[in-house]
N, CA and C atoms as an extended XYZ file, in Angstrom:
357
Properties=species:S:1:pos:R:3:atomname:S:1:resname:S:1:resid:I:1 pbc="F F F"
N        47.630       11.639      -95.880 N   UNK     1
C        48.445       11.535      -94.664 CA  UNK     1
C        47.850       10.520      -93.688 C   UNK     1
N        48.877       10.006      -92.839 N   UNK     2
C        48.063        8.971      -91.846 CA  UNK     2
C        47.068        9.906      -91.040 C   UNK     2
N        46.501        9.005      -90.446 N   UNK     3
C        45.185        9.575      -89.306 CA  UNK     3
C        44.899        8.377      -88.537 C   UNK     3
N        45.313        7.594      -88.502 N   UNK     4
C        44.951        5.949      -87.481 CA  UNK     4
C        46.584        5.419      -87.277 C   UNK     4
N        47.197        5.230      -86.201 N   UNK     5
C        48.667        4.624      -85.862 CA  UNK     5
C        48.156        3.839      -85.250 C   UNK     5
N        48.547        2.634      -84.858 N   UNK     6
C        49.258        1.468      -83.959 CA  UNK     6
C        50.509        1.047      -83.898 C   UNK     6
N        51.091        0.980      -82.289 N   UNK     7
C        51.645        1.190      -81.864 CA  UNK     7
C        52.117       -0.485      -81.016 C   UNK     7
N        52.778       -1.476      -81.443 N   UNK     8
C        52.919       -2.519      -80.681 CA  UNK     8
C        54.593       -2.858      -80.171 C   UNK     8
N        54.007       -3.210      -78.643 N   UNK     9
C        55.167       -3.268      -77.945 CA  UNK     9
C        55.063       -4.584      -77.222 C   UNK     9
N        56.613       -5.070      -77.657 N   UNK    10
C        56.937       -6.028      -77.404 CA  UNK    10
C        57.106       -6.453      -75.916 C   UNK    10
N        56.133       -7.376      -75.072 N   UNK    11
C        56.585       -8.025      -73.722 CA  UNK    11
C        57.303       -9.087      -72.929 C   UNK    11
N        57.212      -10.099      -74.061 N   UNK    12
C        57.504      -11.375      -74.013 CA  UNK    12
C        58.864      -11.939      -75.024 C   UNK    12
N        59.456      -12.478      -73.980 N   UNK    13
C        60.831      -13.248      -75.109 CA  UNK    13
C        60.235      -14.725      -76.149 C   UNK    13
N        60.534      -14.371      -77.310 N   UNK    14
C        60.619      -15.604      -78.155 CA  UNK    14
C        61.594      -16.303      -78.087 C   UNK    14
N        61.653      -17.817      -78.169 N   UNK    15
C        63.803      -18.351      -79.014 CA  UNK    15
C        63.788      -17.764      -80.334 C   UNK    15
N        64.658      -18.231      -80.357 N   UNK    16
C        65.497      -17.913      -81.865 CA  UNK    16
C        65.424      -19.319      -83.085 C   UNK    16
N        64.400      -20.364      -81.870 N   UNK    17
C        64.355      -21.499      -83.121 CA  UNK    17
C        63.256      -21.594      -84.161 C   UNK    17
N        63.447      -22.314      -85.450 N   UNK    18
C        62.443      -22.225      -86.050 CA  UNK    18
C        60.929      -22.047      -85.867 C   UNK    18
N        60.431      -23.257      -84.973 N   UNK    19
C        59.487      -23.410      -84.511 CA  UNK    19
C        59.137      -22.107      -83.853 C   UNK    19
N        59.804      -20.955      -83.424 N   UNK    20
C        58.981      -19.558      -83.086 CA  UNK    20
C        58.014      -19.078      -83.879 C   UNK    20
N        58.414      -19.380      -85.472 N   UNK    21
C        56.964      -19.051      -86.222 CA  UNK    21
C        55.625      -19.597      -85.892 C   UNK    21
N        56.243      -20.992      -84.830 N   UNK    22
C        54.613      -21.703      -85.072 CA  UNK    22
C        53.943      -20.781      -83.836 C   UNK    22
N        53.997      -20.030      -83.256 N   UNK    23
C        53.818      -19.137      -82.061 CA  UNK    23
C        52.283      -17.901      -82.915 C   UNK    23
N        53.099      -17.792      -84.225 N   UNK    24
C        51.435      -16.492      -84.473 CA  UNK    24
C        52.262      -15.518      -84.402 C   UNK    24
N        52.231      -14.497      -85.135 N   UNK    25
C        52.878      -13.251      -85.230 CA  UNK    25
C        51.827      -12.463      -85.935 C   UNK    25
N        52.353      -11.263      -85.904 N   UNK    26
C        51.572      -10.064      -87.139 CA  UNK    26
C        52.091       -9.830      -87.905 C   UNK    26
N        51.461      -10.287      -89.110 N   UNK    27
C        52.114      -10.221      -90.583 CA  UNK    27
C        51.935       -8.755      -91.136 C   UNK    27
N        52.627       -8.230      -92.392 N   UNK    28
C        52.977       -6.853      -92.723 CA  UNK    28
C        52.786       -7.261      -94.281 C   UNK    28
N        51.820       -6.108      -94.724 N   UNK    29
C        51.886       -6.265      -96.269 CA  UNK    29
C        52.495       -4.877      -97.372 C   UNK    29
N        54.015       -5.005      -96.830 N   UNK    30
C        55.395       -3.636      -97.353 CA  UNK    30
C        53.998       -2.691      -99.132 C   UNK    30
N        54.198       -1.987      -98.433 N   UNK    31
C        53.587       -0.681      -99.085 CA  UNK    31
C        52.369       -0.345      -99.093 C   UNK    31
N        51.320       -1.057      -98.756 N   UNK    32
C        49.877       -1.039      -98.918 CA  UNK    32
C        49.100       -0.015      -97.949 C   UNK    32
N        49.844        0.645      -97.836 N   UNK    33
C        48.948        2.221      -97.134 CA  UNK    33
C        48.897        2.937      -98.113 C   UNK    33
N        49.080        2.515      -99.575 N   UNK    34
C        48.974        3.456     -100.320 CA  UNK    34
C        48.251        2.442     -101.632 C   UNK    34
N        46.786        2.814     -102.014 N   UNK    35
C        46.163        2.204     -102.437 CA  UNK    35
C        46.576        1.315     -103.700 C   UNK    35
N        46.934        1.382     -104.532 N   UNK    36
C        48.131        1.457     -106.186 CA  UNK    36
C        47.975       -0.355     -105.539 C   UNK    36
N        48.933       -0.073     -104.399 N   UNK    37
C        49.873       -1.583     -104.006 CA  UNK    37
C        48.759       -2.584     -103.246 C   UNK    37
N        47.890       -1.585     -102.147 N   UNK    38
C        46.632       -2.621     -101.967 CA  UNK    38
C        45.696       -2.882     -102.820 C   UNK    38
N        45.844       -2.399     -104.088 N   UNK    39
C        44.946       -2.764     -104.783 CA  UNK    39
C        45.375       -4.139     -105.440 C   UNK    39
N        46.443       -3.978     -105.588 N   UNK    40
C        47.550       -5.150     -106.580 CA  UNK    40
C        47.330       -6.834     -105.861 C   UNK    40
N        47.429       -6.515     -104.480 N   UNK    41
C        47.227       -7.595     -103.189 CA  UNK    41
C        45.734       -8.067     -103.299 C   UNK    41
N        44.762       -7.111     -103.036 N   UNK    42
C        43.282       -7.827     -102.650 CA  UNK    42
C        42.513       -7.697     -104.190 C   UNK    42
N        42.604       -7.132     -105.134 N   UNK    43
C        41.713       -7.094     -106.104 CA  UNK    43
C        42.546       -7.871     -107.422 C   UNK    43
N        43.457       -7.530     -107.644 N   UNK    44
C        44.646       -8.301     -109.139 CA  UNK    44
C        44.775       -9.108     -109.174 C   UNK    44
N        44.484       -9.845     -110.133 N   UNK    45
C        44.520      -11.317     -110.830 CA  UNK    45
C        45.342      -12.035     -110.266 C   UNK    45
N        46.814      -11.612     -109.963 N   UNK    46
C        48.167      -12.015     -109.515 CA  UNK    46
C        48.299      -11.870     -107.852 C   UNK    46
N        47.457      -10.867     -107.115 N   UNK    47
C        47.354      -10.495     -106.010 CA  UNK    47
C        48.130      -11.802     -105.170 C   UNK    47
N        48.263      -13.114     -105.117 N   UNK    48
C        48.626      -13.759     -104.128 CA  UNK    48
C        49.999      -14.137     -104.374 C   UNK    48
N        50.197      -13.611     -105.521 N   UNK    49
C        52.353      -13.295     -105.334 CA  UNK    49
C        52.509      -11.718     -104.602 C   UNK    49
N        52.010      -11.490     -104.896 N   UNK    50
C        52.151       -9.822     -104.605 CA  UNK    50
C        52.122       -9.737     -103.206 C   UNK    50
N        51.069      -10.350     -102.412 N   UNK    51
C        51.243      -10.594     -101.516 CA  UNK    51
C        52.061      -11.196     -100.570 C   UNK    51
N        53.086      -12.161     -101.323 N   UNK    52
C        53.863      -12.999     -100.854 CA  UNK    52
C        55.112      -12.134     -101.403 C   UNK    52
N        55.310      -11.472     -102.427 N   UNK    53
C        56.481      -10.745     -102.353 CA  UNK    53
C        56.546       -9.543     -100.979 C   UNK    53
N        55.373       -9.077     -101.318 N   UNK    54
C        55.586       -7.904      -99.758 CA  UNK    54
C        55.422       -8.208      -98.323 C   UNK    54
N        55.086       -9.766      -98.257 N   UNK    55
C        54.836       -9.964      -96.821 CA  UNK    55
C        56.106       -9.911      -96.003 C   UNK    55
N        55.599       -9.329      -94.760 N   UNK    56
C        56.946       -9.385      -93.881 CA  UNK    56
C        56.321      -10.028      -92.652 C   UNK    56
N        56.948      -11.024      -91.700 N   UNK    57
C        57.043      -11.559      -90.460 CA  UNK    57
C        58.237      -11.295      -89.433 C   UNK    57
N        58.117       -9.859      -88.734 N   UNK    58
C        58.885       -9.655      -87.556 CA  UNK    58
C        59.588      -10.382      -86.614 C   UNK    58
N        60.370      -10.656      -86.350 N   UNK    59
C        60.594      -11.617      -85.322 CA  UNK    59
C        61.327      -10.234      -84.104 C   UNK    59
N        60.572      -10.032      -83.318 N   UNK    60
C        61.059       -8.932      -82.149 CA  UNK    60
C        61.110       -9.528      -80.949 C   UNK    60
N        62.034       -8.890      -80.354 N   UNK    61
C        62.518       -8.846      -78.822 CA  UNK    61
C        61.777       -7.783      -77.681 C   UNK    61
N        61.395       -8.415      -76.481 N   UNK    62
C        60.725       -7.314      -75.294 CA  UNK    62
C        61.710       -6.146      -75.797 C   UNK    62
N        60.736       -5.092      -75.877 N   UNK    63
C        61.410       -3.633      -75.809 CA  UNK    63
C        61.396       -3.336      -76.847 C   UNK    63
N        60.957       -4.152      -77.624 N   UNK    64
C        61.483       -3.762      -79.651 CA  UNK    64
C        59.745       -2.881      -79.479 C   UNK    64
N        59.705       -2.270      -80.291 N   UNK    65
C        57.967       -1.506      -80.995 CA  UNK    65
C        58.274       -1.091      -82.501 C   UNK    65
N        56.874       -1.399      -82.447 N   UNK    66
C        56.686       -1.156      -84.463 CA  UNK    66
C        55.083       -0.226      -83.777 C   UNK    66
N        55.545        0.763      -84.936 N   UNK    67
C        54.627        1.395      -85.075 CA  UNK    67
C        54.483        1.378      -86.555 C   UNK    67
N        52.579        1.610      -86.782 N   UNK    68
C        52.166        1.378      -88.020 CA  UNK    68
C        51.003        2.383      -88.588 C   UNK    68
N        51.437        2.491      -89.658 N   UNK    69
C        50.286        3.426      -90.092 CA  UNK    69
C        49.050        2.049      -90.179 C   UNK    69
N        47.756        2.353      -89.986 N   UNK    70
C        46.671        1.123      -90.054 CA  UNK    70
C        46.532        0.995      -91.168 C   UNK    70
N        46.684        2.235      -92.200 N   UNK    71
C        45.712        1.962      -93.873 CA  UNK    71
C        46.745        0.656      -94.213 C   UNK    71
N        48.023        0.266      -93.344 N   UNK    72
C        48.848       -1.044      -94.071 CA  UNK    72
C        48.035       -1.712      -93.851 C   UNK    72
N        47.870       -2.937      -94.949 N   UNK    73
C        47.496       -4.380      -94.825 CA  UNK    73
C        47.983       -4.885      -93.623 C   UNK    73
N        47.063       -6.008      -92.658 N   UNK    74
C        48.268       -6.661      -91.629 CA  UNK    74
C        47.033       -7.876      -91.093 C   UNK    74
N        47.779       -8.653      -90.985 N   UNK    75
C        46.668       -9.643      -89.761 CA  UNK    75
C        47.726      -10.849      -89.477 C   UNK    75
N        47.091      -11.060      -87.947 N   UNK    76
C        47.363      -11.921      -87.344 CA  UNK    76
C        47.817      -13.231      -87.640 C   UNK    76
N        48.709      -13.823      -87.310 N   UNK    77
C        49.040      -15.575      -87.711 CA  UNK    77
C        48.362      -16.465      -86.757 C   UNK    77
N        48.124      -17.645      -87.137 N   UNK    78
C        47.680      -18.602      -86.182 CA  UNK    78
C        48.521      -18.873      -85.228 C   UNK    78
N        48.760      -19.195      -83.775 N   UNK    79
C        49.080      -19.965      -82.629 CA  UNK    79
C        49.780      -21.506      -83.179 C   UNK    79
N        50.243      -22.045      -83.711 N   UNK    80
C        50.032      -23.758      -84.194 CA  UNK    80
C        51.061      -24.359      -83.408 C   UNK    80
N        50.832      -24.014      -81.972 N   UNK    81
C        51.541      -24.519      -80.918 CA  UNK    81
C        50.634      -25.753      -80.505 C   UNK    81
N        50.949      -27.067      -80.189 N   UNK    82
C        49.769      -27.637      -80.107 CA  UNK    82
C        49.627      -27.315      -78.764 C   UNK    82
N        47.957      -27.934      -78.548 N   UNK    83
C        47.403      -27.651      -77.332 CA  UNK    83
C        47.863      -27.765      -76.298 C   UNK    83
N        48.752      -29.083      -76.021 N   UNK    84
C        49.739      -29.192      -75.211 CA  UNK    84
C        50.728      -28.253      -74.749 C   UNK    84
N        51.234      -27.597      -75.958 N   UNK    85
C        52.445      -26.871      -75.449 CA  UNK    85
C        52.001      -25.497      -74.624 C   UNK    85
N        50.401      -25.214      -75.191 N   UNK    86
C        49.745      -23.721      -75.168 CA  UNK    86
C        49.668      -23.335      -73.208 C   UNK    86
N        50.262      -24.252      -72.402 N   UNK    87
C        50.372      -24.361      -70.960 CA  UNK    87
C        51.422      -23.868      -70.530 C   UNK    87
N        52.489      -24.155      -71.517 N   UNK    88
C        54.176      -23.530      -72.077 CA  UNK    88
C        53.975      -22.367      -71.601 C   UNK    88
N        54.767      -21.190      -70.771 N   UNK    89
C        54.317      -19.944      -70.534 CA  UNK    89
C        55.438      -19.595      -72.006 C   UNK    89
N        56.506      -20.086      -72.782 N   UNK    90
C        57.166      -19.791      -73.441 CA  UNK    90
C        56.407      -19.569      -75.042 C   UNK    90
N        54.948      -20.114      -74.848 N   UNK    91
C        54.550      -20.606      -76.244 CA  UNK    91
C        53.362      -19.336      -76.491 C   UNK    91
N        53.536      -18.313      -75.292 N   UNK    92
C        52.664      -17.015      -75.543 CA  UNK    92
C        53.312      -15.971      -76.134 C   UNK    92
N        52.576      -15.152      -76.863 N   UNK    93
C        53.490      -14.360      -77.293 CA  UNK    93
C        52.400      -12.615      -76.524 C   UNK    93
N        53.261      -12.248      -75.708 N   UNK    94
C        52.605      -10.727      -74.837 CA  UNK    94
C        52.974       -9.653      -75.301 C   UNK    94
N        52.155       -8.865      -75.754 N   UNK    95
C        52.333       -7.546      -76.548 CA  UNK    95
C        51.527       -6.472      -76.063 C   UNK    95
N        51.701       -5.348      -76.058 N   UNK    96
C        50.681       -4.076      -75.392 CA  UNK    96
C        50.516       -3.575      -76.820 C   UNK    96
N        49.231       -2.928      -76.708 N   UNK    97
C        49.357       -2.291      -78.333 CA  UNK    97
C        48.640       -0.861      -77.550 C   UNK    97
N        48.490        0.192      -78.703 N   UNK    98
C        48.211        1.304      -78.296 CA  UNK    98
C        47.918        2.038      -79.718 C   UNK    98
N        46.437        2.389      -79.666 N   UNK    99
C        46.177        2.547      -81.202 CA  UNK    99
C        46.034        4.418      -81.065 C   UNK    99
N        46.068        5.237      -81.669 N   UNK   100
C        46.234        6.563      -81.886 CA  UNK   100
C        45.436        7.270      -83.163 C   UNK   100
N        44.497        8.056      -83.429 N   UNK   101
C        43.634        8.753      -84.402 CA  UNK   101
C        43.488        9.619      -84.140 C   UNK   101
N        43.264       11.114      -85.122 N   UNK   102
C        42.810       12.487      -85.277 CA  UNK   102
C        41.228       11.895      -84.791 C   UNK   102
N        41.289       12.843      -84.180 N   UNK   103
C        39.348       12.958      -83.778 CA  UNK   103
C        38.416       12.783      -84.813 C   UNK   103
N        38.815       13.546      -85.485 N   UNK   104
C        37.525       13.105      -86.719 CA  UNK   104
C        37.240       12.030      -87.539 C   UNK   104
N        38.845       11.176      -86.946 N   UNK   105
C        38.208        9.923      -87.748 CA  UNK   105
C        37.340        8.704      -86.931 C   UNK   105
N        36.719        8.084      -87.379 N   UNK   106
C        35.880        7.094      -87.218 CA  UNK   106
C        36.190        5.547      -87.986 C   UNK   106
N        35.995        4.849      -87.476 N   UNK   107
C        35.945        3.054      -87.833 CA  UNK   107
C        35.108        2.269      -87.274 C   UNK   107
N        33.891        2.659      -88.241 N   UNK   108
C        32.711        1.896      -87.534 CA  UNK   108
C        32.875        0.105      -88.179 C   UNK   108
N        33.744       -0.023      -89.225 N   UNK   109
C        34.058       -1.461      -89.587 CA  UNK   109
C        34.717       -2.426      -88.345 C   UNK   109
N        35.728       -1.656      -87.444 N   UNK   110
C        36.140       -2.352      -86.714 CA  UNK   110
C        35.758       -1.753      -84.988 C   UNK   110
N        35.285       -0.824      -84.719 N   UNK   111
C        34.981       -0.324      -83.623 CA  UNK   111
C        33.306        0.347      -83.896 C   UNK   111
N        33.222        0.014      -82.356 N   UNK   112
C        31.496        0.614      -82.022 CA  UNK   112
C        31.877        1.837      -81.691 C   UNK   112
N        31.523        2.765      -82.303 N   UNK   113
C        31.842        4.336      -82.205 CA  UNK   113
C        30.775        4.570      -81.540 C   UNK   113
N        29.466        4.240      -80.986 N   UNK   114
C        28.117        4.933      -80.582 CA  UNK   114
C        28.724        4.448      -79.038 C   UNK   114
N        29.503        3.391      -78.502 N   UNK   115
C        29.769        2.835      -77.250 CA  UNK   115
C        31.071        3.630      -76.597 C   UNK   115
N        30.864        5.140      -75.622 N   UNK   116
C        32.039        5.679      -75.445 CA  UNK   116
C        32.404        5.291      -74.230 C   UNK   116
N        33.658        5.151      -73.693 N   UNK   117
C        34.637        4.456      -71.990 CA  UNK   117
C        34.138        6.073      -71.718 C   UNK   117
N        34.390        7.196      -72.454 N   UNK   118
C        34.852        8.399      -71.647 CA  UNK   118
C        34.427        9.386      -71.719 C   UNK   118
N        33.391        9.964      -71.284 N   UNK   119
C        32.100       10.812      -71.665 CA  UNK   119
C        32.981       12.742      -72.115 C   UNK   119
């Protein structure tokens, strides 16, 4: 069962033109919270179709939210706005995220668990 959610909410308007991809999004790898399919992606010979068959790129609107189980595959796209445009307030993309876990779990791979905000 899950035990780690994220939670991302959309702030900022994109266009609708091509060039919005060059902006950076969060990519989605369709089934891989369930090991079988992440295994197929990061360890299988073939892994970089597999990957490209399940990838998904969102294109959302302020107000849209995706929530995610974490065990999915996912990472970030590059910005390839050039430097110039990155002054663009249009060429940001603003998101709130809000991550959620059962207490007992821990992620010392991506978080300092010994460093607490809240005693």
């Amino acid at each position: 069962p899950g035990h780690y959610f994220n939670l991302f909410l959309i702030a900022s308007e994109v266009d609708d033109s091509d060039d919005s991809f060059l902006l950076g999004q969060t990519a989605f790898v369709l089934d891989t919270h369930k090991l079988i399919h992440s295994a197929a992606v990061m360890v299988d010979e073939d892994g970089q179709r597999a990957l490209e068959d399940k990838l998904i790129r969102p294109h959302l609107r302020p107000g849209d939210a995706v929530l995610m189980d974490c065990r999915l595959l996912h990472f970030g796209l590059a910005n390839e706005c050039s430097s110039n445009d990155r002054s663009n307030e249009n060429n940001w993309r603003v998101l709130l995220y809000i991550n959620h876990h059962w207490p007992w779990f821990t992620d010392p791979k991506n978080w300092n668990n010994r460093i607490k905000l809240f005693n």
